[in-house]
Short mmCIF file of C-alpha atoms and ligand atoms in Angstrom, two decimals:
data_model
loop_
_atom_site.label_atom_id
_atom_site.label_comp_id
_atom_site.label_asym_id
_atom_site.label_seq_id
_atom_site.Cartn_x
_atom_site.Cartn_y
_atom_site.Cartn_z
CA MET A 1 2.90 98.54 55.43
CA LYS A 2 4.42 97.71 52.06
CA VAL A 3 7.98 98.92 51.54
CA LEU A 4 9.96 99.24 48.30
CA ILE A 5 13.77 99.28 48.29
CA ILE A 6 15.44 100.49 45.10
CA GLY A 7 18.82 99.05 44.12
CA SER A 8 20.62 95.77 43.49
CA GLY A 9 23.68 95.60 45.71
CA ALA A 10 24.68 94.23 49.09
CA ARG A 11 23.60 97.57 50.59
CA GLU A 12 20.05 96.91 49.40
CA HIS A 13 20.20 93.28 50.59
CA ALA A 14 21.18 94.59 54.05
CA MET A 15 18.34 97.13 53.91
CA ALA A 16 15.87 94.43 52.88
CA LEU A 17 16.91 92.30 55.85
CA ALA A 18 16.57 95.22 58.29
CA VAL A 19 13.21 96.27 56.82
CA SER A 20 11.78 92.74 56.77
CA ALA A 21 12.76 92.30 60.44
CA SER A 22 10.40 95.13 61.38
CA PRO A 23 6.90 94.21 62.53
CA LEU A 24 5.77 97.36 60.67
CA ALA A 25 6.68 95.86 57.28
CA ASP A 26 4.07 93.45 55.88
CA GLU A 27 5.62 93.15 52.48
CA VAL A 28 9.04 94.15 51.13
CA PHE A 29 9.86 94.65 47.44
CA VAL A 30 13.35 95.13 46.03
CA ALA A 31 13.75 96.63 42.55
CA PRO A 32 15.56 95.08 40.83
CA GLY A 33 17.27 93.27 43.74
CA ASN A 34 19.75 90.41 43.28
CA GLY A 35 20.10 86.67 43.89
CA GLY A 36 20.26 87.20 47.64
CA THR A 37 17.06 89.21 47.86
CA ALA A 38 15.40 86.71 45.49
CA MET A 39 16.27 83.88 47.92
CA MET A 40 15.08 85.65 51.09
CA GLY A 41 11.55 84.32 50.79
CA GLY A 42 8.97 85.18 53.45
CA ASN A 43 7.58 88.65 52.80
CA VAL A 44 10.45 89.75 50.51
CA SER A 45 10.39 89.62 46.70
CA ASN A 46 12.19 91.15 43.74
CA VAL A 47 10.47 93.40 41.20
CA PRO A 48 12.06 93.40 37.73
CA LEU A 49 12.33 97.20 37.37
CA LYS A 50 15.58 99.08 36.86
CA SER A 51 16.52 101.72 39.40
CA SER A 52 16.60 104.27 36.56
CA ASP A 53 13.02 103.49 35.46
CA LEU A 54 11.42 106.21 37.57
CA GLU A 55 8.02 106.16 35.90
CA GLY A 56 7.87 102.37 36.08
CA LEU A 57 8.76 102.44 39.77
CA LEU A 58 6.12 105.07 40.53
CA HIS A 59 3.54 103.07 38.61
CA PHE A 60 4.45 99.96 40.63
CA VAL A 61 4.17 101.88 43.92
CA GLU A 62 0.73 103.23 42.99
CA LYS A 63 -0.57 99.93 41.69
CA SER A 64 0.63 97.81 44.61
CA GLY A 65 -0.02 100.28 47.44
CA VAL A 66 3.60 100.74 48.59
CA GLU A 67 3.62 103.29 51.41
CA LEU A 68 7.34 103.78 51.85
CA THR A 69 10.15 103.75 49.28
CA VAL A 70 13.84 103.73 50.17
CA VAL A 71 16.40 104.67 47.51
CA GLY A 72 19.76 102.85 47.75
CA PRO A 73 22.02 104.16 44.95
CA GLU A 74 22.82 107.68 43.75
CA HIS A 75 21.74 107.45 40.12
CA PRO A 76 17.93 107.58 40.63
CA LEU A 77 18.45 110.47 43.07
CA GLU A 78 20.36 112.41 40.43
CA LEU A 79 17.54 111.65 37.98
CA GLY A 80 15.01 113.19 40.40
CA ILE A 81 13.15 110.15 41.76
CA VAL A 82 12.39 111.94 45.03
CA ASP A 83 10.87 114.95 43.27
CA LEU A 84 8.72 112.67 41.08
CA PHE A 85 7.48 110.54 44.01
CA ARG A 86 6.79 113.60 46.17
CA SER A 87 4.79 115.29 43.46
CA ALA A 88 2.67 112.13 43.35
CA GLY A 89 2.20 112.29 47.14
CA ARG A 90 4.42 109.29 47.93
CA HIS A 91 6.77 108.88 50.90
CA VAL A 92 10.29 108.31 49.66
CA VAL A 93 13.51 108.33 51.73
CA GLY A 94 16.14 110.39 49.89
CA PRO A 95 17.07 113.92 48.90
CA SER A 96 15.53 115.92 46.03
CA LYS A 97 17.49 116.21 42.81
CA ALA A 98 18.66 119.70 43.81
CA ALA A 99 19.78 118.53 47.27
CA ALA A 100 21.46 115.40 45.85
CA ARG A 101 23.88 117.75 44.09
CA LEU A 102 25.93 117.45 47.29
CA GLU A 103 27.00 114.18 45.64
CA SER A 104 26.19 114.57 41.94
CA SER A 105 28.11 117.84 41.53
CA LYS A 106 31.42 118.19 43.35
CA ALA A 107 31.51 121.79 42.07
CA PHE A 108 28.20 122.46 43.86
CA ALA A 109 29.39 120.68 47.02
CA LYS A 110 32.68 122.59 47.18
CA GLU A 111 31.00 125.98 46.62
CA PHE A 112 28.39 125.10 49.23
CA MET A 113 31.07 124.19 51.78
CA GLN A 114 32.99 127.37 51.05
CA ARG A 115 29.88 129.57 51.44
CA ASN A 116 29.01 127.86 54.70
CA ALA A 117 32.54 127.70 56.17
CA ILE A 118 32.49 123.89 56.35
CA PRO A 119 36.04 122.51 56.62
CA THR A 120 37.27 120.95 53.37
CA ALA A 121 40.35 121.09 51.13
CA ALA A 122 40.99 124.42 49.37
CA TYR A 123 40.11 124.13 45.68
CA HIS A 124 39.75 125.70 42.25
CA HIS A 125 37.10 124.98 39.68
CA PHE A 126 37.76 124.67 35.91
CA THR A 127 35.66 124.25 32.78
CA ASP A 128 38.49 124.11 30.21
CA ILE A 129 41.88 122.44 29.95
CA SER A 130 43.95 125.56 29.32
CA SER A 131 43.03 127.27 32.58
CA ALA A 132 43.36 123.98 34.48
CA ASP A 133 46.83 123.40 33.01
CA ALA A 134 47.86 126.98 33.73
CA TYR A 135 46.93 126.36 37.36
CA ILE A 136 48.94 123.12 37.38
CA GLU A 137 52.01 124.97 36.00
CA LYS A 138 51.64 127.57 38.76
CA ALA A 139 51.35 124.82 41.40
CA HIS A 140 54.47 123.21 39.87
CA SER A 141 56.48 126.44 40.27
CA SER A 142 55.35 126.88 43.85
CA GLY A 143 55.91 123.19 44.74
CA SER A 144 52.30 122.57 45.84
CA PHE A 145 52.03 118.86 44.96
CA PRO A 146 50.33 116.41 45.37
CA LEU A 147 47.18 117.84 43.84
CA VAL A 148 43.82 116.09 43.75
CA ILE A 149 42.00 116.34 40.43
CA LYS A 150 38.34 115.37 40.30
CA ALA A 151 35.58 115.15 37.74
CA SER A 152 32.64 117.07 39.18
CA GLY A 153 29.91 114.60 38.16
CA LEU A 154 29.09 111.01 39.14
CA CYS A 155 31.84 108.50 38.17
CA ALA A 156 31.12 105.54 40.50
CA GLY A 157 33.99 106.56 42.78
CA LYS A 158 36.54 106.46 39.94
CA GLY A 159 36.73 110.14 38.92
CA VAL A 160 39.53 111.14 41.31
CA PHE A 161 43.25 111.41 40.45
CA ILE A 162 45.90 112.01 43.08
CA ALA A 163 48.68 113.62 41.03
CA GLY A 164 52.13 113.47 42.59
CA ASP A 165 53.74 115.78 40.05
CA ARG A 166 53.16 118.08 37.07
CA GLU A 167 53.18 115.25 34.51
CA GLU A 168 50.56 113.18 36.34
CA ALA A 169 48.39 116.24 36.79
CA LEU A 170 48.57 117.19 33.10
CA ALA A 171 47.78 113.60 32.13
CA ALA A 172 44.68 113.75 34.33
CA THR A 173 43.33 116.98 32.81
CA ARG A 174 43.96 115.49 29.34
CA ASP A 175 42.01 112.32 30.27
CA LEU A 176 39.15 114.39 31.66
CA PHE A 177 38.86 117.28 29.20
CA GLU A 178 40.24 115.80 25.96
CA GLU A 179 39.92 112.00 26.11
CA ARG A 180 36.64 112.57 27.99
CA ILE A 181 37.00 109.24 29.79
CA PHE A 182 34.11 110.21 32.07
CA GLY A 183 32.12 112.05 29.38
CA ASP A 184 29.93 114.94 30.59
CA ALA A 185 30.72 114.11 34.23
CA ALA A 186 34.02 115.96 33.64
CA ASP A 187 32.61 119.08 31.96
CA GLU A 188 33.57 120.69 35.25
CA VAL A 189 36.78 119.71 37.04
CA ILE A 190 37.90 120.45 40.59
CA ILE A 191 41.55 120.70 41.55
CA GLU A 192 42.07 120.66 45.28
CA HIS A 193 44.77 120.46 47.91
CA PHE A 194 45.79 117.07 49.17
CA LEU A 195 44.55 116.36 52.69
CA LYS A 196 46.69 114.30 55.06
CA GLY A 197 45.20 112.00 57.66
CA GLU A 198 42.97 108.96 57.95
CA GLU A 199 39.58 108.53 56.29
CA ALA A 200 36.32 107.61 58.01
CA SER A 201 32.65 107.97 57.13
CA VAL A 202 29.71 109.20 59.14
CA PHE A 203 26.12 108.41 58.16
CA LEU A 204 22.87 109.97 59.22
CA LEU A 205 19.16 109.91 58.57
CA THR A 206 17.56 113.36 58.46
CA ASP A 207 14.21 115.03 57.92
CA GLY A 208 15.97 118.25 56.94
CA THR A 209 16.25 119.64 60.45
CA ASN A 210 16.62 116.75 62.87
CA TYR A 211 19.02 113.90 62.30
CA ARG A 212 20.03 110.57 63.85
CA LEU A 213 23.54 109.16 63.58
CA PHE A 214 24.65 105.66 62.73
CA LEU A 215 28.03 104.46 64.04
CA PRO A 216 31.06 105.81 62.15
CA ALA A 217 32.67 103.35 59.74
CA GLN A 218 35.81 102.91 57.71
CA ASP A 219 35.85 101.62 54.14
CA HIS A 220 38.77 99.97 52.27
CA LYS A 221 38.68 101.48 48.80
CA ARG A 222 41.78 99.96 47.17
CA ILE A 223 41.73 96.52 45.60
CA GLY A 224 44.95 95.27 47.25
CA ASP A 225 46.05 94.52 50.81
CA GLY A 226 47.77 97.41 52.55
CA ASP A 227 45.69 99.90 50.50
CA THR A 228 47.50 99.22 47.24
CA GLY A 229 46.32 99.05 43.62
CA LYS A 230 43.26 100.53 41.98
CA ASN A 231 40.30 102.20 43.59
CA THR A 232 37.13 100.11 43.82
CA GLY A 233 33.61 100.70 45.08
CA GLY A 234 34.89 99.37 48.45
CA MET A 235 36.41 96.01 49.44
CA GLY A 236 35.34 95.86 53.07
CA ALA A 237 34.44 97.97 56.06
CA TYR A 238 34.17 97.93 59.81
CA ALA A 239 32.34 99.89 62.47
CA PRO A 240 32.59 101.60 64.84
CA ALA A 241 35.79 103.28 63.60
CA PRO A 242 37.85 104.10 66.71
CA LEU A 243 39.40 107.01 64.80
CA VAL A 244 36.11 108.86 65.24
CA THR A 245 36.34 109.45 68.97
CA PRO A 246 33.46 111.14 70.80
CA GLU A 247 35.48 114.37 70.63
CA VAL A 248 35.94 114.07 66.83
CA MET A 249 32.23 113.26 66.46
CA ARG A 250 31.34 116.37 68.44
CA LYS A 251 33.42 118.47 66.00
CA VAL A 252 31.84 116.69 63.02
CA GLU A 253 28.35 117.50 64.28
CA GLU A 254 29.16 121.09 65.19
CA ARG A 255 31.31 122.07 62.20
CA ILE A 256 29.94 119.83 59.45
CA ILE A 257 26.57 118.14 59.98
CA ARG A 258 24.60 121.00 61.51
CA PRO A 259 25.96 123.68 59.14
CA THR A 260 25.30 121.34 56.19
CA LEU A 261 21.63 120.75 57.06
CA TYR A 262 21.09 124.36 58.07
CA GLY A 263 22.87 125.74 55.00
CA MET A 264 21.00 123.48 52.59
CA ALA A 265 17.64 124.49 54.11
CA GLU A 266 18.57 128.19 54.13
CA GLU A 267 19.53 128.05 50.47
CA GLY A 268 16.23 126.43 49.52
CA ASN A 269 17.59 122.89 49.08
CA ARG A 270 16.33 121.25 52.27
CA TYR A 271 18.24 117.97 52.55
CA THR A 272 16.27 114.82 53.50
CA GLY A 273 17.06 111.11 53.60
CA PHE A 274 20.47 109.58 54.22
CA LEU A 275 23.62 111.65 54.17
CA TYR A 276 27.10 110.15 53.93
CA VAL A 277 29.92 112.42 55.07
CA GLY A 278 33.32 111.16 53.88
CA LEU A 279 35.94 112.61 56.20
CA MET A 280 39.68 113.04 56.42
CA ILE A 281 40.74 113.27 60.03
CA ASP A 282 44.08 114.93 60.60
CA ASN A 283 45.27 115.14 64.20
CA GLY A 284 41.70 115.01 65.47
CA GLU A 285 40.50 117.72 63.04
CA PRO A 286 37.80 116.60 60.56
CA TYR A 287 37.60 117.80 56.92
CA VAL A 288 35.00 116.81 54.33
CA VAL A 289 36.48 114.78 51.45
CA GLU A 290 33.08 114.21 49.86
CA TYR A 291 29.39 114.02 50.52
CA ASN A 292 27.23 111.20 49.20
CA ALA A 293 23.46 111.49 49.06
CA ARG A 294 22.87 107.91 50.25
CA LEU A 295 24.28 105.24 52.53
CA GLY A 296 27.65 103.73 51.63
CA ASP A 297 28.30 100.33 50.14
CA PRO A 298 29.91 98.35 51.86
CA GLU A 299 29.53 100.58 54.95
CA THR A 300 25.78 99.90 55.19
CA GLN A 301 26.60 96.23 55.66
CA VAL A 302 28.26 97.10 58.98
CA VAL A 303 26.29 100.10 60.24
CA LEU A 304 22.82 98.69 59.65
CA PRO A 305 23.33 95.33 61.46
CA LEU A 306 24.60 97.37 64.43
CA LEU A 307 21.28 99.22 64.64
CA ASN A 308 19.37 97.64 67.49
CA SER A 309 16.03 99.37 66.97
CA ASP A 310 13.29 99.30 64.35
CA PHE A 311 14.65 100.58 61.00
CA VAL A 312 11.19 101.07 59.45
CA ALA A 313 10.01 103.06 62.48
CA ALA A 314 13.00 105.38 62.09
CA LEU A 315 12.44 105.79 58.34
CA SER A 316 8.75 106.59 58.93
CA ALA A 317 9.67 109.11 61.62
CA SER A 318 11.59 111.11 59.02
CA PHE A 319 8.22 112.11 57.50
CA ASP A 320 6.22 113.28 60.50
CA GLY A 321 8.62 115.30 62.62
CA SER A 322 9.08 112.51 65.18
CA LEU A 323 12.70 111.66 64.27
CA PRO A 324 14.07 113.09 67.56
CA GLU A 325 11.83 110.76 69.61
CA VAL A 326 11.98 107.50 67.67
CA PRO A 327 14.27 104.81 69.16
CA PHE A 328 17.55 104.78 67.25
CA GLU A 329 19.79 102.57 69.33
CA MET A 330 22.99 100.77 68.49
CA HIS A 331 24.03 97.35 69.80
CA SER A 332 26.15 98.61 72.64
CA GLY A 333 29.72 97.39 72.81
CA LYS A 334 29.50 95.42 69.57
CA SER A 335 31.59 95.71 66.43
CA ALA A 336 30.93 94.67 62.86
CA ALA A 337 33.20 93.83 59.94
CA THR A 338 32.29 93.09 56.34
CA VAL A 339 34.55 91.47 53.74
CA VAL A 340 33.72 91.90 50.06
CA ILE A 341 34.25 88.89 47.80
CA ALA A 342 34.86 90.13 44.26
CA SER A 343 35.11 88.53 40.83
CA GLY A 344 38.66 87.85 39.61
CA GLY A 345 39.81 90.86 37.57
CA TYR A 346 37.61 93.43 39.35
CA PRO A 347 37.77 96.49 39.19
CA ASP A 348 38.79 95.90 35.56
CA HIS A 349 37.33 93.22 33.33
CA TYR A 350 35.73 90.19 35.03
CA GLU A 351 33.54 87.29 34.02
CA THR A 352 29.95 86.79 35.09
CA GLY A 353 27.62 83.79 35.11
CA LEU A 354 30.00 81.61 37.15
CA PRO A 355 28.25 79.13 39.48
CA VAL A 356 28.51 79.88 43.19
CA THR A 357 28.27 77.62 46.22
CA VAL A 358 27.59 78.95 49.68
CA GLY A 359 28.31 76.26 52.30
CA ASP A 360 25.29 75.22 54.38
CA GLU A 361 27.27 75.72 57.59
CA VAL A 362 27.29 79.51 57.01
CA ALA A 363 23.61 79.69 58.04
CA SER A 364 24.47 78.50 61.55
CA MET A 365 27.59 80.62 62.06
CA PRO A 366 27.04 83.05 64.95
CA GLU A 367 26.02 86.64 64.08
CA CYS A 368 27.02 86.22 60.47
CA MET A 369 25.17 87.62 57.43
CA VAL A 370 26.00 86.86 53.80
CA TYR A 371 24.79 89.86 51.78
CA HIS A 372 24.69 89.36 48.03
CA ALA A 373 26.00 92.12 45.77
CA GLY A 374 26.47 90.87 42.20
CA THR A 375 24.61 87.57 42.08
CA SER A 376 21.56 86.40 40.25
CA LEU A 377 19.35 83.38 40.46
CA VAL A 378 19.14 81.69 37.04
CA ASP A 379 16.82 78.66 36.84
CA GLY A 380 17.17 78.24 40.59
CA ARG A 381 20.98 78.29 40.43
CA LEU A 382 23.07 81.05 41.98
CA VAL A 383 25.60 82.63 39.60
CA THR A 384 27.92 85.65 39.69
CA ALA A 385 26.53 88.79 38.05
CA GLY A 386 28.85 91.65 39.02
CA GLY A 387 32.28 92.84 40.13
CA ARG A 388 31.53 92.78 43.82
CA VAL A 389 29.71 89.48 44.39
CA PHE A 390 29.19 89.20 48.18
CA SER A 391 29.68 91.26 51.29
CA VAL A 392 30.07 88.95 54.27
CA THR A 393 29.36 90.60 57.61
CA ALA A 394 29.84 89.36 61.14
CA LEU A 395 29.21 91.01 64.47
CA GLY A 396 31.33 90.36 67.53
CA GLU A 397 31.95 91.55 71.06
CA THR A 398 35.22 92.98 69.76
CA LEU A 399 36.45 94.00 66.31
CA PRO A 400 38.96 91.10 66.11
CA GLU A 401 36.12 88.69 66.87
CA SER A 402 33.90 90.13 64.15
CA ILE A 403 36.77 90.07 61.62
CA GLU A 404 37.63 86.48 62.47
CA ARG A 405 33.98 85.40 62.15
CA ALA A 406 33.53 87.20 58.83
CA TYR A 407 36.63 85.57 57.31
CA ARG A 408 35.54 82.14 58.55
CA ALA A 409 32.29 82.54 56.57
CA VAL A 410 34.14 83.94 53.55
CA GLY A 411 36.06 80.65 53.40
CA LYS A 412 32.79 78.76 52.79
CA ILE A 413 31.82 80.71 49.68
CA VAL A 414 33.31 79.34 46.51
CA PHE A 415 33.34 80.42 42.85
CA GLU A 416 36.04 80.50 40.20
CA GLY A 417 38.39 83.48 40.58
CA ALA A 418 36.87 84.70 43.88
CA TYR A 419 39.05 87.40 45.43
CA CYS A 420 39.00 89.25 48.73
CA ARG A 421 41.35 91.45 50.71
CA LYS A 422 42.92 89.68 53.68
CA ASP A 423 43.40 92.76 55.86
CA ILE A 424 39.92 94.20 56.40
CA GLY A 425 39.85 96.00 59.75
CA ALA A 426 43.59 95.48 60.36
CA LYS A 427 44.13 99.27 60.40
CA ALA A 428 41.99 99.61 63.50
CA LEU A 429 43.76 96.91 65.52
P1 AMP B 1 36.00 111.20 46.47
O1 AMP B 1 35.33 110.52 45.32
O2 AMP B 1 35.97 112.68 46.42
O3 AMP B 1 35.61 110.62 47.78
O4 AMP B 1 37.54 110.75 46.38
C1 AMP B 1 37.91 109.39 46.34
C2 AMP B 1 39.09 109.16 47.24
O5 AMP B 1 40.21 109.99 46.84
C3 AMP B 1 38.85 109.52 48.68
O6 AMP B 1 38.22 108.50 49.38
C4 AMP B 1 40.25 109.79 49.17
O7 AMP B 1 40.93 108.56 49.43
C5 AMP B 1 40.91 110.42 47.99
N1 AMP B 1 40.81 111.89 48.09
C6 AMP B 1 39.83 112.66 47.57
N2 AMP B 1 40.05 113.96 47.83
C7 AMP B 1 41.20 114.02 48.54
C8 AMP B 1 41.97 115.09 49.10
N3 AMP B 1 41.63 116.38 48.96
N4 AMP B 1 43.09 114.77 49.77
C9 AMP B 1 43.49 113.49 49.88
N5 AMP B 1 42.82 112.43 49.37
C10 AMP B 1 41.69 112.69 48.70
N1 LIG B 2 31.94 102.86 49.94
C1 LIG B 2 31.98 104.09 49.26
C2 LIG B 2 30.67 104.54 48.75
O1 LIG B 2 29.63 103.97 49.01
O2 LIG B 2 30.66 105.54 48.06
#
């Protein structure tokens, strides 16, 4: 069958590799893809269509006979790509626009969790600065800091402020409501209690009722070693995350995953596709920090290579009720680590168009995959084209082995200003 993957990051490069490895996939298209997907060759090619060009993508699918479309990023989901493709009778992996509100509206997600008794931080919801500030003054008098202040809409992971005191909190509401630094995405603002603990993420593929779990992963969101500096899209990840013990996973399934799928279906928003559950785990008790309506980036670059069964077969099974029976096996006893190589200056201003060399020896390094994120191929030359440029993954028999292998490959990738964290996975050791 012909498969279309929508997106342009390392997540989509990893998906393209997993899809093209399946004997069920004759041809794989990536729209718009990146330099890495352009260089894959074989049955993989890029299609120059933006992930927000829903009509263009549907037209391409109809014209070229694509039977299965997989949506990588959140934006086309928020725009309603799944609804459009479904109404045209096309198979597409992802949630409807209404179901994707679990990610695109934190106000919706928090109300949903409250209605369905799903564990999450207590919160209040505001649509104007005066009531938000009045709440902050009350929290100040009762000593309830830190507070977490969030824009409700999509902000590429940047719409969250952890305010340690009254002044920081008031500055955040001013930025959101008055300076409108995130525009309409902050028309609604959530203020919630600060959760203690360690973060981990759980990913699943669901048909709305049944689901299959990937291995739990841990991201590294801050730019600097030791979790310092600004938030980014993610600077590295590893899986499985030992923090998510079988006992914690049992609680996550019982208290979070099943009530989420059941509640969404009950309320008329049946949830299909990938679901990302961002967790805070405090003394073995899981709380939802956020939902995302897609797989994570860079977490996909560790959870997907650890899948040891046919990815396309599993995706197809999410359309015909056979998800419980399809093989969905993980490489047993293996670990994976991925290290993001970013442009100098990221997550603030950075240059693009810088020439990149990837050492030939990387191709023969054991169990190592160089996923491209922000690269493009210009006149046959690879250049940087984004903030996160590569995500270098390695598998190993142990986590230290996979980390060591990933960093060895990172050392062979060179461009001006290249930056990576040196401590990916260290937390788990
Ligand atoms: P979100 O976009 O909601 O995932 O938030 C981004 C990051 O802010 C999370 O990954 C956490 O590190 C942090 N965060 C969000 N909400 C909370 C909370 N209630 N308590 C503590 N940290 C939080
Ligand atoms: N790595 C965080 C995310 O994909 O949202």
